[in-house]
Short mmCIF file of C-alpha atoms in Angstrom, two decimals:
data_model
loop_
_atom_site.label_atom_id
_atom_site.label_comp_id
_atom_site.label_asym_id
_atom_site.label_seq_id
_atom_site.Cartn_x
_atom_site.Cartn_y
_atom_site.Cartn_z
CA MET A 1 2.43 1.84 11.20
CA LYS A 2 4.38 4.77 9.54
CA LEU A 3 6.23 7.62 11.21
CA THR A 4 7.73 10.55 10.37
CA VAL A 5 11.33 11.24 12.62
CA ASP A 6 13.65 13.77 11.49
CA GLY A 7 12.46 14.54 7.83
CA VAL A 8 12.78 10.64 7.03
CA ALA A 9 10.02 9.44 6.44
CA HIS A 10 9.56 5.30 8.07
CA GLU A 11 7.57 2.08 8.14
CA VAL A 12 8.13 -0.27 11.38
CA ASP A 13 6.87 -3.71 12.36
CA VAL A 14 6.31 -3.19 16.34
CA GLU A 15 3.61 -3.66 18.61
CA ASP A 16 1.98 -1.01 19.34
CA ASP A 17 2.23 -0.65 22.85
CA MET A 18 6.50 -0.22 22.47
CA PRO A 19 7.98 2.93 24.01
CA LEU A 20 8.94 5.10 20.81
CA LEU A 21 12.46 5.32 22.73
CA TRP A 22 12.75 1.84 21.93
CA VAL A 23 11.16 2.30 18.19
CA LEU A 24 13.67 5.21 17.41
CA ARG A 25 17.03 2.97 19.22
CA ASP A 26 16.63 0.25 18.25
CA GLU A 27 14.03 -0.52 14.90
CA LEU A 28 15.54 3.22 13.66
CA LYS A 29 19.90 3.37 15.30
CA LEU A 30 18.74 6.60 15.89
CA THR A 31 21.01 6.13 19.79
CA GLY A 32 21.88 9.62 19.71
CA VAL A 33 18.81 9.48 22.21
CA LYS A 34 19.21 8.30 25.13
CA TYR A 35 17.62 5.51 27.76
CA GLY A 36 17.20 7.86 30.81
CA CYS A 37 15.36 5.91 32.31
CA GLY A 38 12.55 4.74 31.19
CA ILE A 39 9.89 6.44 33.25
CA ALA A 40 10.16 10.93 32.58
CA GLN A 41 12.54 10.98 35.56
CA CYS A 42 15.61 11.71 34.26
CA GLY A 43 15.01 13.67 30.42
CA ALA A 44 17.51 11.89 28.56
CA CYS A 45 14.81 10.41 25.69
CA THR A 46 13.71 13.96 25.29
CA VAL A 47 12.24 14.90 21.25
CA HIS A 48 9.50 17.11 19.92
CA LEU A 49 6.86 15.11 18.65
CA ASP A 50 4.66 16.92 15.97
CA GLY A 51 7.09 20.16 17.44
CA ALA A 52 6.69 19.78 22.10
CA ALA A 53 8.84 18.18 24.09
CA VAL A 54 8.25 14.45 25.53
CA ARG A 55 10.13 11.62 27.20
CA SER A 56 10.02 9.33 24.29
CA CYS A 57 10.13 6.66 26.68
CA GLN A 58 6.33 8.07 27.94
CA ILE A 59 5.10 7.49 24.52
CA ALA A 60 3.71 4.33 23.06
CA ALA A 61 4.52 3.68 19.40
CA GLY A 62 0.75 3.61 18.08
CA ASP A 63 0.40 6.61 20.16
CA ALA A 64 3.40 7.87 17.65
CA GLU A 65 1.68 7.33 14.06
CA GLY A 66 1.45 9.80 11.71
CA ALA A 67 3.23 12.68 13.16
CA GLU A 68 6.29 14.36 13.82
CA VAL A 69 9.45 12.69 15.11
CA LEU A 70 12.40 15.25 15.31
CA THR A 71 15.26 13.61 17.42
CA ILE A 72 19.11 15.33 18.60
CA THR A 73 20.20 13.84 14.66
CA GLY A 74 17.56 16.11 13.46
CA LEU A 75 18.03 19.31 14.78
CA GLY A 76 21.13 20.80 13.06
CA GLN A 77 23.77 18.63 11.24
CA PRO A 78 27.74 19.03 11.74
CA ASN A 79 27.98 21.50 9.62
CA ALA A 80 25.15 23.88 10.05
CA LEU A 81 24.63 22.70 13.94
CA HIS A 82 21.05 24.61 15.26
CA ALA A 83 21.45 27.83 17.49
CA VAL A 84 20.98 25.34 20.73
CA GLN A 85 23.78 22.59 19.02
CA ALA A 86 26.48 26.00 18.61
CA ALA A 87 25.70 27.55 22.32
CA TRP A 88 26.41 24.08 23.08
CA VAL A 89 29.96 23.78 22.29
CA GLU A 90 30.15 27.76 22.40
CA HIS A 91 30.01 26.75 26.20
CA GLN A 92 31.30 23.36 26.26
CA VAL A 93 28.26 22.37 28.62
CA ALA A 94 28.98 19.01 28.18
CA GLN A 95 30.42 17.03 30.45
CA CYS A 96 29.64 13.09 29.84
CA GLY A 97 27.69 14.07 27.88
CA TYR A 98 24.70 11.82 28.37
CA CYS A 99 21.93 13.97 29.34
CA GLN A 100 22.80 16.75 26.12
CA SER A 101 20.68 15.10 24.26
CA GLY A 102 17.41 15.65 25.46
CA GLN A 103 18.88 18.82 27.66
CA ILE A 104 19.22 19.76 23.81
CA MET A 105 16.38 18.78 22.62
CA GLN A 106 14.38 20.05 25.64
CA ALA A 107 16.24 23.36 25.02
CA ALA A 108 15.17 24.31 21.56
CA ALA A 109 11.43 23.66 22.71
CA LEU A 110 11.74 26.27 25.13
CA LEU A 111 13.53 28.41 22.73
CA GLU A 112 10.00 28.30 20.94
CA ASN A 113 7.99 29.18 23.19
CA ASP A 114 9.65 31.84 25.01
CA SER A 115 12.52 33.36 22.78
CA GLU A 116 13.97 35.50 25.91
CA PRO A 117 13.41 33.65 29.08
CA THR A 118 14.65 34.07 31.97
CA ASP A 119 16.98 32.84 34.13
CA GLU A 120 13.70 31.41 36.80
CA VAL A 121 11.79 30.12 33.18
CA ILE A 122 14.68 28.19 31.62
CA ASP A 123 15.02 26.59 35.76
CA ILE A 124 11.45 25.87 35.66
CA VAL A 125 11.77 24.78 32.40
CA MET A 126 14.99 21.78 32.13
CA SER A 127 14.65 21.14 36.21
CA GLY A 128 13.20 17.63 33.91
CA ASN A 129 16.36 17.47 33.21
CA LEU A 130 19.37 15.70 35.29
CA CYS A 131 22.38 16.37 34.95
CA ARG A 132 24.66 14.66 36.76
CA CYS A 133 27.94 16.20 36.16
CA GLY A 134 26.06 19.39 37.29
CA THR A 135 26.16 21.69 34.59
CA TYR A 136 23.06 24.00 34.54
CA PRO A 137 25.21 27.12 35.49
CA ARG A 138 26.19 26.40 31.66
CA ILE A 139 23.08 25.27 30.54
CA ARG A 140 21.25 28.30 31.28
CA ALA A 141 24.00 30.55 29.46
CA ALA A 142 23.95 28.09 27.00
CA ILE A 143 20.96 28.99 26.75
CA HIS A 144 20.63 32.15 26.55
CA THR A 145 22.90 32.32 23.96
CA ALA A 146 21.30 30.80 22.29
CA ALA A 147 18.09 32.47 22.76
CA ALA A 148 20.00 36.09 21.40
CA LYS A 149 21.72 34.33 18.55
CA MET A 150 18.25 32.81 17.30
CA LYS A 151 17.10 36.27 17.99
CA GLU A 152 19.44 37.60 16.00
CA ALA A 153 18.97 35.13 12.87
CA MET B 1 -49.05 9.90 14.64
CA LYS B 2 -50.29 7.75 17.75
CA HIS B 3 -47.19 5.70 16.83
CA LEU B 4 -44.86 8.62 17.61
CA ALA B 5 -47.11 9.37 20.71
CA LEU B 6 -46.58 6.56 22.92
CA CYS B 7 -43.04 6.96 21.95
CA ALA B 8 -42.47 10.25 23.72
CA ALA B 9 -45.06 9.44 26.47
CA GLY B 10 -42.62 6.98 27.21
CA LEU B 11 -39.48 9.04 27.18
CA LEU B 12 -41.45 10.40 29.22
CA ALA B 13 -42.65 7.72 31.60
CA LEU B 14 -38.49 6.96 31.78
CA PRO B 15 -36.61 8.36 34.95
CA VAL B 16 -35.44 11.36 34.64
CA PHE B 17 -31.65 11.00 34.75
CA ALA B 18 -30.21 8.05 32.66
CA GLU B 19 -27.75 6.06 32.56
CA GLY B 20 -23.57 7.38 32.73
CA GLU B 21 -21.12 6.52 30.58
CA ASN B 22 -19.43 4.86 33.23
CA VAL B 23 -21.06 4.25 36.45
CA THR B 24 -25.48 5.13 36.69
CA ILE B 25 -26.86 8.58 37.84
CA THR B 26 -29.71 7.50 39.88
CA PRO B 27 -30.13 10.29 43.36
CA PRO B 28 -32.34 9.30 45.92
CA ALA B 29 -35.40 10.32 46.33
CA SER B 30 -35.38 11.50 49.73
CA VAL B 31 -31.96 11.51 51.70
CA SER B 32 -32.35 13.46 54.87
CA ARG B 33 -29.24 16.12 56.66
CA ALA B 34 -27.61 13.41 58.23
CA ASP B 35 -27.51 11.09 55.91
CA GLY B 36 -26.23 13.70 53.76
CA LEU B 37 -23.95 15.31 55.82
CA ALA B 38 -22.84 11.32 57.01
CA ALA B 39 -22.30 11.62 52.35
CA TRP B 40 -20.03 14.11 52.92
CA ALA B 41 -17.40 12.53 54.97
CA ARG B 42 -16.93 10.45 53.15
CA ILE B 43 -16.63 13.09 50.08
CA TYR B 44 -14.18 14.59 52.18
CA GLN B 45 -12.74 11.64 52.46
CA VAL B 46 -11.93 11.91 48.73
CA THR B 47 -11.64 15.17 47.63
CA SER B 48 -9.03 15.55 50.26
CA HIS B 49 -7.09 12.25 49.80
CA PRO B 50 -3.95 12.75 47.96
CA ARG B 51 -5.11 11.00 44.28
CA CYS B 52 -7.25 14.44 44.49
CA SER B 53 -6.28 17.03 45.97
CA ASN B 54 -2.36 16.58 45.27
CA CYS B 55 -3.70 18.44 41.82
CA HIS B 56 -6.15 20.68 43.16
CA VAL B 57 -3.22 23.15 44.59
CA GLY B 58 -3.57 26.91 44.75
CA PRO B 59 -2.77 29.86 42.48
CA ASP B 60 0.54 28.82 42.86
CA ASN B 61 0.70 26.26 40.70
CA ILE B 62 2.44 24.09 41.56
CA PRO B 63 1.22 20.96 42.22
CA MET B 64 2.21 18.12 45.52
CA TRP B 65 3.48 14.71 45.97
CA SER B 66 1.94 13.67 49.11
CA GLY B 67 0.55 9.60 50.29
CA PRO B 68 1.49 7.39 52.01
CA SER B 69 4.86 6.47 49.59
CA TYR B 70 6.07 9.93 49.48
CA GLY B 71 7.17 9.62 53.61
CA ARG B 72 6.65 13.36 53.93
CA PRO B 73 3.57 16.05 51.45
CA ARG B 74 6.55 17.73 49.42
CA PRO B 75 5.86 19.71 45.68
CA HIS B 76 6.07 18.02 42.87
CA GLY B 77 10.13 17.30 41.54
CA MET B 78 11.72 18.76 39.12
CA ASN B 79 10.37 22.81 40.19
CA ILE B 80 6.80 22.18 38.22
CA ASN B 81 4.80 24.48 37.82
CA GLY B 82 1.62 24.52 36.09
CA GLY B 83 0.55 28.15 35.02
CA GLU B 84 -2.25 29.67 34.78
CA SER B 85 -3.19 27.44 32.24
CA ARG B 86 -2.72 24.95 34.76
CA ILE B 87 -1.10 22.44 31.74
CA GLY B 88 2.50 23.78 31.98
CA ALA B 89 1.97 26.29 29.35
CA GLU B 90 3.58 28.90 30.44
CA PHE B 91 6.42 27.09 31.78
CA LEU B 92 6.65 22.63 30.66
CA ALA B 93 3.85 21.73 29.59
CA CYS B 94 2.36 18.53 31.71
CA SER B 95 2.23 16.70 28.76
CA THR B 96 5.96 16.52 27.88
CA CYS B 97 6.34 13.03 31.19
CA HIS B 98 2.82 12.20 31.54
CA ALA B 99 1.42 11.17 28.11
CA THR B 100 -2.67 11.84 26.07
CA THR B 101 -2.75 7.25 26.30
CA GLY B 102 -5.05 4.95 26.84
CA THR B 103 -2.12 2.38 25.38
CA ARG B 104 0.24 1.44 27.82
CA ALA B 105 -0.54 0.91 31.81
CA ASN B 106 0.40 2.62 35.00
CA ASP B 107 2.20 -0.06 36.43
CA ALA B 108 5.59 1.24 36.92
CA PRO B 109 6.05 2.93 40.53
CA HIS B 110 7.39 6.51 39.46
CA MET B 111 6.38 6.82 36.46
CA ALA B 112 4.63 10.05 34.86
CA PRO B 113 0.67 8.52 34.84
CA GLN B 114 -0.81 8.55 31.91
CA VAL B 115 -4.52 8.56 31.27
CA THR B 116 -6.53 9.07 28.57
CA ALA B 117 -6.87 12.87 28.88
CA ASP B 118 -4.89 15.33 28.76
CA TRP B 119 -2.93 15.72 32.29
CA GLN B 120 -3.98 19.02 34.14
CA LEU B 121 -4.59 20.47 37.39
CA PRO B 122 -7.34 21.29 37.80
CA PRO B 123 -9.26 25.03 37.63
CA VAL B 124 -7.53 27.67 40.85
CA GLU B 125 -11.37 27.61 42.20
CA ALA B 126 -11.18 24.03 43.12
CA HIS B 127 -7.65 24.26 45.44
CA TRP B 128 -8.33 21.88 48.08
CA PHE B 129 -5.67 20.82 49.26
CA GLY B 130 -4.71 21.75 52.48
CA LYS B 131 -7.81 22.86 53.15
CA SER B 132 -11.00 22.05 55.96
CA SER B 133 -14.26 19.29 55.18
CA GLU B 134 -16.31 23.37 55.63
CA ASP B 135 -14.14 25.15 52.61
CA ILE B 136 -14.52 22.25 50.62
CA CYS B 137 -18.25 21.52 51.36
CA HIS B 138 -18.44 25.14 50.65
CA GLN B 139 -16.38 25.53 47.48
CA LEU B 140 -18.08 22.15 45.94
CA ARG B 141 -21.95 23.79 46.39
CA ASP B 142 -21.33 27.25 45.64
CA ARG B 143 -22.25 26.95 41.25
CA ASP B 144 -19.10 30.07 41.46
CA LEU B 145 -16.71 28.20 42.41
CA ASN B 146 -17.24 24.08 40.90
CA GLY B 147 -17.82 25.49 37.20
CA ASP B 148 -21.34 26.50 37.22
CA ARG B 149 -22.96 22.77 38.25
CA SER B 150 -25.41 21.17 40.28
CA TYR B 151 -24.87 18.06 42.49
CA ARG B 152 -25.86 16.49 39.20
CA GLU B 153 -23.88 17.95 37.07
CA ILE B 154 -20.82 17.15 39.09
CA ALA B 155 -21.58 13.68 39.38
CA GLU B 156 -21.88 13.41 36.19
CA HIS B 157 -18.54 15.58 35.45
CA LEU B 158 -17.13 12.59 38.06
CA ASP B 159 -18.14 10.44 34.87
CA HIS B 160 -16.89 11.64 32.22
CA ASP B 161 -13.77 13.45 33.44
CA VAL B 162 -11.35 10.45 33.21
CA ILE B 163 -8.77 12.21 34.13
CA LEU B 164 -11.01 12.14 37.85
CA HIS B 165 -10.69 8.26 36.96
CA TRP B 166 -7.15 7.01 37.08
CA ALA B 167 -7.74 8.26 41.51
CA TRP B 168 -9.51 4.82 41.87
CA SER B 169 -6.87 3.31 39.88
CA PRO B 170 -3.04 5.56 39.85
CA GLY B 171 -0.84 1.84 39.82
CA GLY B 172 2.61 1.94 40.24
CA GLY B 173 1.39 1.39 43.57
CA ARG B 174 0.60 3.91 44.79
CA GLU B 175 -2.48 4.01 47.37
CA PRO B 176 -5.99 4.90 45.40
CA ALA B 177 -8.92 7.47 46.87
CA PRO B 178 -11.44 5.44 48.58
CA TYR B 179 -14.60 3.71 47.91
CA SER B 180 -15.13 3.12 43.87
CA LEU B 181 -15.96 6.04 41.97
CA GLN B 182 -19.82 4.45 41.68
CA GLU B 183 -19.81 4.80 45.22
CA HIS B 184 -18.00 8.85 45.60
CA VAL B 185 -21.24 9.52 42.82
CA ASN B 186 -24.35 7.34 44.53
CA ASP B 187 -22.27 10.15 48.01
CA VAL B 188 -22.57 12.99 46.12
CA LEU B 189 -26.11 11.95 44.91
CA ALA B 190 -27.26 11.68 47.86
CA TRP B 191 -25.38 15.40 49.96
CA GLY B 192 -26.91 16.92 46.67
CA VAL B 193 -30.50 15.67 47.15
CA ALA B 194 -30.06 16.22 50.96
CA GLY B 195 -29.78 20.41 50.01
CA MET B 196 -25.67 19.65 49.97
CA PRO B 197 -25.67 20.53 53.10
CA CYS B 198 -21.88 21.56 55.22
CA SER B 199 -21.60 20.71 58.73
CA ASP B 200 -21.00 24.52 59.66
CA ASP B 201 -24.48 25.53 58.40
#
């Protein structure tokens, strides 16, 4: 089946019911996308599917055929970080870092929908992305910073 | 022309109500009030069951987690709020976790359920969670609150709105709604033919 991931067209030979997360990590070796729980309970595997944040462990490969997938690898580049990634660095959000790929992808989707989210909205939208290190206050601060930077741009 | 006329006559001779897509929709000829109330009692068992009522929530737009496997009723984890859109558009879309697909089975405990329709809360007018049998009965027969549906159209809604079918095959160790989709549709039809009675009429 055909998939476009991070702007690159791929053809993969997988079963229709293979989770997109498996396709990304095991077939395309995009290991920036993290496996956390496999049942949409943690958010670590969040990617964008045709612009919308989704848990890639819940998307069947067959349902993603022809879709545009964006992962943390394609969100920004080391010399041109996405505003959310830059804010993550500025606030030193990550502790262990395992959940941060999903956190950043969810935050980027949030800012596409709401350019100036309140703390309440951030808390509602980001609560499906768990962080065992408890970096939530820094996540919230980084999202505000990214929102401000994106408004300036 | 004669052939067409015979066809038309044949169509007229067919039962008024045809087969549904997934269930048979055949209202009984007549139903007593007592039998209508008995049908309603079974309908209420379904409407108040966690597989149905957990999403039929009020204007706070917060779905519930309740039922035998949840211990005590509690708001949906992860701070979920469906918003006035009832699909989470204002915050986190239901579809972030509840994929729209018929490809994968709902076979993993605690996995976000998924069906071949977009996951969503019902309209707020259909607020059933925590409400009495009488309250829900009055809501369901009120066309201003039931999507402007006759009893027949409620049965059709149950037939073709596949998100509702999940209640009877929720998977993941969840307790299904009582009876079956067909039995529930039959009860709705019987209640309707009886005049949609409520016990406090």
